[in-house]
Tab-separated table of C-alpha atoms in Angstrom:
chain	number	residue	atom	x	y	z
U	1	MET	CA	81.699	57.086	21.282
U	2	ASN	CA	80.360	53.943	19.636
U	3	LYS	CA	83.573	52.619	18.154
U	4	ASP	CA	82.124	49.309	16.959
U	5	PHE	CA	79.984	50.838	14.227
U	6	MET	CA	82.275	53.784	13.548
U	7	ASP	CA	85.237	51.465	13.029
U	8	LEU	CA	83.212	49.581	10.415
U	9	ILE	CA	82.726	52.657	8.275
U	10	ARG	CA	85.724	54.873	8.888
U	11	ASN	CA	87.845	55.296	5.732
U	12	GLN	CA	85.574	52.944	3.778
U	13	PRO	CA	84.216	53.658	0.265
U	14	LEU	CA	80.744	55.138	-0.033
U	15	GLU	CA	79.087	51.871	-1.091
U	16	GLU	CA	80.357	50.093	2.035
U	17	VAL	CA	79.332	52.943	4.343
U	18	LEU	CA	75.802	53.034	2.956
U	19	PHE	CA	75.546	49.243	3.128
U	20	GLN	CA	76.502	49.285	6.807
U	21	CYS	CA	73.994	52.074	7.473
U	22	ARG	CA	71.200	50.104	5.828
U	23	GLU	CA	72.176	46.979	7.758
U	24	LEU	CA	72.197	48.850	11.050
U	25	TYR	CA	68.819	50.463	10.436
U	26	GLU	CA	67.207	47.116	9.590
U	27	ASN	CA	68.771	45.340	12.576
U	28	VAL	CA	65.944	45.190	15.129
U	29	GLN	CA	68.387	44.034	17.837
U	30	PHE	CA	69.755	47.608	18.104
U	31	PRO	CA	73.435	46.564	18.437
U	32	THR	CA	74.747	50.119	18.858
U	33	VAL	CA	72.342	50.693	21.757
U	34	LYS	CA	73.408	47.425	23.389
U	35	SER	CA	77.045	48.442	22.928
U	36	TRP	CA	76.313	51.766	24.634
U	37	ARG	CA	74.787	49.952	27.602
U	38	GLU	CA	77.672	47.485	27.799
U	39	ARG	CA	79.967	50.484	28.273
U	40	GLY	CA	77.876	51.571	31.242
U	41	GLY	CA	75.683	54.096	29.447
U	42	LYS	CA	72.017	54.748	30.188
U	43	VAL	CA	69.261	54.960	27.553
U	44	LEU	CA	66.064	57.011	27.450
U	45	GLY	CA	63.586	55.954	24.774
U	46	HIS	CA	61.228	58.541	23.319
U	47	PHE	CA	58.308	58.120	20.976
U	48	GLN	CA	57.496	60.197	17.920
U	49	VAL	CA	57.187	62.949	16.713
U	50	TYR	CA	59.421	65.662	18.209
U	51	PHE	CA	61.498	65.334	21.363
U	52	PRO	CA	64.041	67.808	22.855
U	53	ALA	CA	66.820	65.222	22.926
U	54	GLU	CA	69.388	67.868	23.844
U	55	ILE	CA	68.164	67.697	27.460
U	56	VAL	CA	68.858	63.960	27.648
U	57	HIS	CA	72.176	64.271	25.836
U	58	ALA	CA	73.326	66.944	28.311
U	59	ALA	CA	73.068	64.380	31.122
U	60	GLY	CA	75.222	61.835	29.276
U	61	ILE	CA	72.246	59.591	28.496
U	62	LEU	CA	71.601	58.215	25.007
U	63	PRO	CA	68.294	59.532	23.595
U	64	LEU	CA	66.796	56.700	21.524
U	65	ASN	CA	64.185	57.586	18.928
U	66	LEU	CA	61.546	54.830	18.950
U	67	HIS	CA	59.087	54.459	16.084
U	68	GLY	CA	58.406	50.739	16.115
U	69	ALA	CA	60.098	48.256	13.823
U	70	ASN	CA	59.389	45.514	11.334
U	71	VAL	CA	58.616	42.924	14.020
U	72	GLN	CA	55.506	40.970	14.943
U	73	PRO	CA	53.877	42.221	18.172
U	74	ASP	CA	53.547	38.726	19.648
U	75	GLN	CA	53.707	39.906	23.260
U	76	ALA	CA	52.439	43.462	22.804
U	77	ASP	CA	49.184	42.468	21.094
U	78	SER	CA	47.647	41.363	24.391
U	79	ARG	CA	48.272	44.804	25.903
U	80	PHE	CA	46.229	46.695	23.286
U	81	GLY	CA	42.898	46.724	21.554
U	82	SER	CA	42.574	45.692	17.926
U	83	TYR	CA	42.128	48.921	15.998
U	84	LEU	CA	45.421	50.692	16.590
U	85	CYS	CA	48.342	51.629	14.399
U	86	SER	CA	51.183	49.149	14.171
U	87	THR	CA	53.964	51.393	15.487
U	88	ILE	CA	52.384	51.675	18.939
U	89	LYS	CA	52.404	47.897	19.317
U	90	THR	CA	55.847	47.246	17.883
U	91	THR	CA	57.444	49.978	19.991
U	92	LEU	CA	56.258	48.151	23.101
U	93	GLU	CA	57.217	44.786	21.553
U	94	LEU	CA	60.844	45.905	21.206
U	95	ALA	CA	60.988	46.429	24.965
U	96	LEU	CA	58.973	43.345	25.973
U	97	ALA	CA	61.063	41.081	23.740
U	98	GLY	CA	64.317	42.458	25.119
U	99	ASN	CA	65.498	44.045	21.880
U	100	ILE	CA	66.040	47.251	23.822
U	101	GLU	CA	66.610	47.954	27.511
U	102	LEU	CA	65.608	51.399	28.741
U	103	ASP	CA	66.157	53.485	31.846
U	104	ALA	CA	63.124	55.647	31.049
U	105	PHE	CA	60.451	56.065	28.376
U	106	ILE	CA	58.787	59.306	27.254
U	107	THR	CA	55.754	59.562	24.995
U	108	HIS	CA	53.549	62.427	23.805
U	109	PRO	CA	49.787	63.017	23.588
U	110	ILE	CA	49.857	63.255	19.789
U	111	CYS	CA	46.892	60.854	19.657
U	112	ASP	CA	44.954	58.713	22.126
U	113	ALA	CA	47.108	55.662	21.448
U	114	ALA	CA	50.418	57.496	21.927
U	115	ARG	CA	49.171	59.205	25.079
U	116	ASN	CA	48.220	55.855	26.605
U	117	LEU	CA	51.507	54.250	25.594
U	118	GLY	CA	53.260	55.752	28.615
U	119	ALA	CA	50.789	54.137	31.027
U	120	ILE	CA	51.089	50.779	29.254
U	121	PHE	CA	54.889	50.948	29.479
U	122	GLY	CA	54.470	51.868	33.148
U	123	ARG	CA	52.407	48.741	33.861
U	124	ASN	CA	55.062	46.532	32.309
U	125	PHE	CA	58.336	48.126	33.404
U	126	GLU	CA	59.670	49.587	36.627
U	127	HIS	CA	61.628	52.431	35.031
U	128	PRO	CA	60.028	55.909	34.769
U	129	CYS	CA	57.433	56.268	32.002
U	130	GLU	CA	56.194	59.802	31.416
U	131	ILE	CA	54.261	61.990	28.998
U	132	LEU	CA	55.832	65.185	27.660
U	133	TYR	CA	53.019	67.632	27.016
U	134	LEU	CA	53.989	69.826	24.088
U	135	PRO	CA	51.613	72.823	23.827
U	136	GLN	CA	48.299	72.137	22.119
U	137	ASN	CA	47.952	75.841	21.328
U	138	PRO	CA	51.353	77.097	20.141
U	139	ASN	CA	49.700	80.365	19.066
U	140	SER	CA	49.116	81.361	22.698
U	141	ALA	CA	51.319	84.148	24.035
U	142	ALA	CA	52.086	81.874	26.997
U	143	SER	CA	53.196	78.882	24.926
U	144	VAL	CA	56.954	79.475	25.242
U	145	ASP	CA	56.691	79.967	29.022
U	146	TYR	CA	54.542	76.854	29.315
U	147	LEU	CA	56.893	74.739	27.228
U	148	ARG	CA	59.929	75.994	29.107
U	149	GLY	CA	58.234	74.676	32.256
U	150	GLU	CA	57.608	71.286	30.657
U	151	TYR	CA	61.231	71.097	29.551
U	152	ASP	CA	62.310	71.924	33.094
U	153	ARG	CA	60.134	69.074	34.389
U	154	LEU	CA	61.798	66.732	31.869
U	155	LYS	CA	65.219	68.048	32.907
U	156	ARG	CA	64.558	67.190	36.568
U	157	LEU	CA	63.408	63.689	35.612
U	158	VAL	CA	66.545	63.132	33.530
U	159	GLU	CA	68.769	64.439	36.323
U	160	ASN	CA	67.249	61.878	38.702
U	161	ILE	CA	67.889	59.057	36.230
U	162	ALA	CA	71.446	60.139	35.443
U	163	GLY	CA	72.379	61.115	38.979
U	164	VAL	CA	73.938	64.352	37.711
U	165	GLU	CA	72.932	67.995	37.462
U	166	ILE	CA	72.308	69.323	33.952
U	167	THR	CA	74.047	72.679	33.955
U	168	ASN	CA	73.336	75.486	31.507
U	169	GLU	CA	76.848	74.956	30.154
U	170	ALA	CA	76.182	71.266	29.468
U	171	LEU	CA	72.850	72.048	27.840
U	172	ALA	CA	74.389	74.766	25.689
U	173	ASN	CA	77.050	72.296	24.540
U	174	SER	CA	74.371	69.748	23.632
U	175	ILE	CA	72.443	72.345	21.647
U	176	GLN	CA	75.627	73.048	19.679
U	177	VAL	CA	76.081	69.326	18.949
U	178	PHE	CA	72.469	69.045	17.752
U	179	ASN	CA	72.686	72.287	15.768
U	180	LYS	CA	75.566	70.721	13.872
U	181	ASN	CA	73.594	67.512	13.363
U	182	ARG	CA	70.550	69.319	11.970
U	183	ALA	CA	72.782	71.370	9.667
U	184	LEU	CA	74.299	68.157	8.287
U	185	LEU	CA	70.830	66.690	7.732
U	186	ARG	CA	69.799	69.879	5.921
U	187	GLU	CA	72.844	69.452	3.683
U	188	LEU	CA	71.753	65.888	2.894
U	189	TYR	CA	68.336	67.182	1.867
U	190	ASP	CA	69.957	69.881	-0.258
U	191	ILE	CA	71.654	67.061	-2.177
U	192	LYS	CA	68.322	65.199	-2.506
U	193	ARG	CA	66.676	68.286	-3.972
U	194	GLU	CA	69.495	69.427	-6.234
U	195	THR	CA	71.040	66.128	-7.388
U	196	PRO	CA	68.690	63.282	-6.437
U	197	GLU	CA	70.536	60.863	-8.699
U	198	LYS	CA	73.500	60.914	-6.292
U	199	ILE	CA	71.738	59.245	-3.340
U	200	ALA	CA	69.108	56.488	-3.309
U	201	ALA	CA	65.940	57.139	-1.324
U	202	GLU	CA	66.593	54.261	1.087
U	203	ASP	CA	70.171	55.350	1.708
U	204	ALA	CA	69.118	58.883	2.592
U	205	PHE	CA	66.394	57.425	4.835
U	206	ALA	CA	68.882	55.225	6.700
U	207	LEU	CA	71.339	58.077	7.183
U	208	VAL	CA	68.618	60.207	8.791
U	209	ALA	CA	67.265	57.359	10.917
U	210	LEU	CA	70.634	56.614	12.477
U	211	ALA	CA	70.608	60.077	14.048
U	212	GLY	CA	68.040	58.652	16.444
U	213	ARG	CA	70.104	55.567	17.329
U	214	LEU	CA	73.718	56.671	17.494
U	215	PRO	CA	75.274	59.173	19.890
U	216	ARG	CA	74.927	62.470	18.053
U	217	GLU	CA	78.691	63.030	18.021
U	218	ASP	CA	79.078	59.730	16.160
U	219	HIS	CA	76.300	60.630	13.747
U	220	ASN	CA	77.948	63.984	13.101
U	221	GLU	CA	81.192	62.182	12.307
U	222	LEU	CA	79.328	59.794	10.001
U	223	MET	CA	77.620	62.621	8.131
U	224	GLU	CA	80.774	64.727	7.835
U	225	TYR	CA	82.505	61.739	6.269
U	226	VAL	CA	79.740	60.604	3.935
U	227	LEU	CA	78.376	63.895	2.564
U	228	PRO	CA	81.493	64.794	0.510
U	229	LEU	CA	81.513	61.240	-0.874
U	230	ILE	CA	77.880	61.600	-1.957
U	231	ARG	CA	78.558	64.964	-3.583
U	232	ALA	CA	81.451	63.385	-5.523
U	233	VAL	CA	79.236	60.656	-7.029
U	234	ASP	CA	79.210	60.801	-10.821
U	235	ALA	CA	75.702	59.599	-11.672
U	236	HIS	CA	73.581	60.049	-14.756
U	237	ARG	CA	70.217	61.660	-14.127
U	238	GLU	CA	67.415	59.423	-15.355
U	239	ASP	CA	64.074	60.478	-16.772
U	240	ARG	CA	62.113	60.202	-13.530
U	241	ILE	CA	59.404	62.310	-11.959
U	242	ARG	CA	60.462	64.446	-8.983
U	243	VAL	CA	58.082	63.661	-6.113
U	244	VAL	CA	57.585	64.820	-2.548
U	245	TYR	CA	56.459	62.200	-0.027
U	246	GLU	CA	54.065	63.145	2.774
U	247	GLY	CA	52.647	60.920	5.504
U	248	ALA	CA	55.530	59.513	7.563
U	249	PHE	CA	55.508	61.979	10.440
U	250	CYS	CA	55.081	59.175	13.016
U	251	GLU	CA	54.928	55.563	11.813
U	252	GLN	CA	57.551	54.980	9.141
U	253	PRO	CA	56.929	53.112	5.891
U	254	PRO	CA	58.701	49.753	5.518
U	255	PHE	CA	62.266	50.071	4.289
U	256	ASP	CA	61.420	48.021	1.192
U	257	MET	CA	58.615	50.466	0.403
U	258	VAL	CA	61.111	53.337	0.514
U	259	ARG	CA	63.295	51.356	-1.914
U	260	MET	CA	60.301	50.861	-4.186
U	261	LEU	CA	59.508	54.581	-4.147
U	262	GLY	CA	63.099	55.342	-5.076
U	263	ARG	CA	62.911	52.998	-8.070
U	264	ALA	CA	59.738	54.648	-9.332
U	265	ALA	CA	60.715	58.307	-8.893
U	266	TYR	CA	63.194	60.753	-7.439
U	267	VAL	CA	62.060	61.459	-3.875
U	268	VAL	CA	63.358	65.024	-3.617
U	269	ASP	CA	61.759	65.840	-0.264
U	270	ASP	CA	59.706	64.071	2.377
U	271	ASP	CA	58.636	63.973	6.010
U	272	PHE	CA	60.466	60.757	6.880
U	273	LEU	CA	61.396	60.950	10.573
U	274	ILE	CA	60.572	64.637	10.545
U	275	GLY	CA	61.009	64.870	14.319
U	276	LEU	CA	64.775	64.505	13.910
U	277	ARG	CA	64.713	67.534	11.582
U	278	TYR	CA	61.845	69.432	13.201
U	279	ILE	CA	63.849	72.511	14.204
U	280	LEU	CA	64.565	74.310	10.950
U	281	SER	CA	67.719	76.277	11.747
U	282	ASP	CA	70.419	76.630	14.376
U	283	ILE	CA	69.074	77.375	17.851
U	284	PRO	CA	70.678	80.567	19.218
U	285	ILE	CA	72.077	79.961	22.699
U	286	GLY	CA	71.465	82.600	25.342
U	287	GLU	CA	71.420	82.699	29.122
U	288	ASP	CA	68.482	80.260	29.386
U	289	PRO	CA	69.006	77.234	27.105
U	290	LEU	CA	65.668	75.667	28.102
U	291	ARG	CA	63.860	78.779	26.902
U	292	ASP	CA	65.949	78.737	23.726
U	293	LEU	CA	64.774	75.178	23.032
U	294	ALA	CA	61.155	76.090	23.756
U	295	HIS	CA	61.294	79.178	21.562
U	296	ALA	CA	62.733	77.153	18.657
U	297	TYR	CA	59.891	74.634	18.842
U	298	ILE	CA	57.232	77.358	18.802
U	299	GLU	CA	58.806	79.759	16.326
U	300	ASP	CA	61.226	77.806	14.126
U	301	SER	CA	59.817	74.327	13.576
U	302	SER	CA	58.404	72.303	10.718
U	303	TYR	CA	54.807	71.119	10.492
U	304	SER	CA	53.000	67.856	11.143
U	305	PRO	CA	49.397	66.691	11.615
U	306	VAL	CA	49.970	66.635	15.385
U	307	GLN	CA	51.081	70.240	15.849
U	308	HIS	CA	48.049	72.526	15.653
U	309	ASP	CA	49.560	75.870	14.701
U	310	LEU	CA	47.213	78.252	12.898
U	311	ARG	CA	50.210	79.833	11.164
U	312	LYS	CA	51.007	76.497	9.524
U	313	ARG	CA	48.066	75.281	7.465
U	314	LYS	CA	49.289	71.827	6.584
U	315	GLU	CA	48.157	71.872	2.958
U	316	ASN	CA	49.927	75.206	2.381
U	317	MET	CA	53.089	73.936	4.035
U	318	LEU	CA	53.072	70.822	1.833
U	319	ILE	CA	52.626	72.897	-1.319
U	320	GLU	CA	55.474	75.158	-0.206
U	321	ARG	CA	57.665	72.081	0.348
U	322	ILE	CA	56.823	70.784	-3.135
U	323	ARG	CA	57.617	74.106	-4.794
U	324	ARG	CA	60.846	74.565	-2.866
U	325	ALA	CA	61.967	71.112	-4.011
U	326	ARG	CA	60.733	71.727	-7.575
U	327	GLY	CA	58.554	68.657	-7.184
U	328	GLU	CA	56.325	67.577	-10.042
U	329	ALA	CA	53.948	65.453	-7.988
U	330	ALA	CA	53.128	64.404	-4.435
U	331	ILE	CA	52.773	60.981	-2.837
U	332	VAL	CA	50.339	61.376	0.052
U	333	THR	CA	50.116	58.419	2.398
U	334	ALA	CA	48.962	57.584	5.900
U	335	ALA	CA	49.686	54.700	8.215
U	336	LYS	CA	46.773	52.324	8.661
U	337	MET	CA	44.637	53.202	11.709
U	338	CYS	CA	46.403	56.575	12.083
U	339	GLU	CA	43.637	59.071	12.830
U	340	PRO	CA	45.771	62.267	12.607
U	341	GLY	CA	47.337	61.155	9.326
U	342	LEU	CA	44.097	60.036	7.705
U	343	GLU	CA	42.295	63.211	8.757
U	344	GLU	CA	45.033	65.423	7.334
U	345	GLN	CA	44.901	63.602	3.993
U	346	VAL	CA	41.616	65.376	3.247
U	347	ALA	CA	43.197	68.799	3.617
U	348	TYR	CA	46.250	67.746	1.590
U	349	ILE	CA	44.097	66.441	-1.264
U	350	HIS	CA	41.975	69.592	-1.416
U	351	GLY	CA	45.055	71.805	-1.339
U	352	LEU	CA	46.856	69.844	-4.061
U	353	GLU	CA	43.773	69.835	-6.283
U	354	LYS	CA	43.419	73.587	-5.887
U	355	ALA	CA	47.115	74.103	-6.698
U	356	GLY	CA	46.919	71.801	-9.733
U	357	ILE	CA	49.645	69.480	-8.422
U	358	PRO	CA	49.282	65.780	-9.375
U	359	PHE	CA	49.160	63.419	-6.416
U	360	PHE	CA	49.029	59.732	-5.570
U	361	VAL	CA	47.189	58.607	-2.417
U	362	SER	CA	47.917	55.400	-0.533
U	363	GLU	CA	48.361	53.878	2.928
U	364	PHE	CA	50.951	51.623	4.516
U	365	GLU	CA	51.834	49.580	7.575
U	366	GLU	CA	55.362	49.269	8.910
U	367	ASN	CA	55.432	45.435	8.825
U	368	GLN	CA	53.940	45.242	5.338
U	369	THR	CA	55.951	42.893	3.104
U	370	SER	CA	54.291	42.923	-0.326
U	371	PHE	CA	54.362	45.987	-2.563
U	372	SER	CA	53.764	44.566	-6.046
U	373	GLY	CA	50.245	45.992	-6.339
U	374	LEU	CA	51.276	49.371	-4.950
U	375	GLU	CA	54.318	49.488	-7.210
U	376	LEU	CA	52.200	48.757	-10.290
U	377	GLN	CA	49.747	51.535	-9.373
U	378	LEU	CA	52.578	53.966	-8.723
U	379	GLU	CA	54.346	53.114	-11.977
U	380	THR	CA	51.091	53.698	-13.859
U	381	PHE	CA	50.717	57.071	-12.145
U	382	MET	CA	54.292	58.029	-13.091
U	383	GLU	CA	53.894	56.914	-16.696
U	384	ASN	CA	50.781	59.045	-17.041
U	385	LEU	CA	52.764	62.062	-15.900
U	386	LEU	CA	55.650	61.295	-18.233
U	387	PHE	CA	53.775	60.440	-21.413
U	388	VAL	CA	50.297	61.954	-21.263
């Protein structure tokens, strides 16, 4: 348990808890991860989007969700070409600069840059650096069997790093811990949809993000403490447009941009850090927990531009998300130089136009610092919806 952070927030008022959560998210020195290592713990870093962190947790290793940070890639720049998204470079920068120390790194072939990230880590660090190949064709009848095999390969790698065997009992226990975590995150999003005035956009963002940095048991404790406090907030609902944000499946918008969005509208749903919420309901636990995990990814997962499932047309899934959240408009963004995100924007725009849903299109970069022009454009868009 990470007592340093938990002691800061335990029995504190809501404002103090949320302040500490924001501070921790914006701290690029990852103090809770360093504290874990100081206690003798090992850390496995994994890149976006989805990762079966239960397997790592079952070995007693901390699974660390890496999606870059608001840092300058001073050392990482020389390892990459010019025309790449920022999050690839800053993820490597965190390791090169010593902000994080890993015992292994796992990436995914969600795009050319992410696929190559494992090899670049491998040239710079001695710890294992691997690619987890999630199925490119989840509609195949063999996809669950294939993915179960990939998860077994990951399990053997993790066992070698931890020096322990991951038993079915340990994996089942980890699935239960993560089931609880996802249920708590779903409750947070219920609050965002039903009473968005009770929680600021950046506070909800930070609460979700910390699931990828803290031990899940600690994050469960945090969420169990904070959710009743949020529900008890007595806040007046302002005359704001209810919007759904789409475009943060991998690289995350700057924290100040999330704040700006929350000032301009009620963000009632989004795909911020969707990988941490990718499995949509509790995973049933049977005799083969690896197969249970694989089945959940194929049959009970959300959508993103990097999962090519013919049952999940992205534009239809976005429209369904907007209607479920009673959204009045969509904010459709993409990270600069993100090929999957920029390509999917076309389908989103066509789908929203066909459905008659107003939308605002933009792009971002994680280390962006100025938002005055974007905020003015967004405010104009919102005013048109309110008064025209």
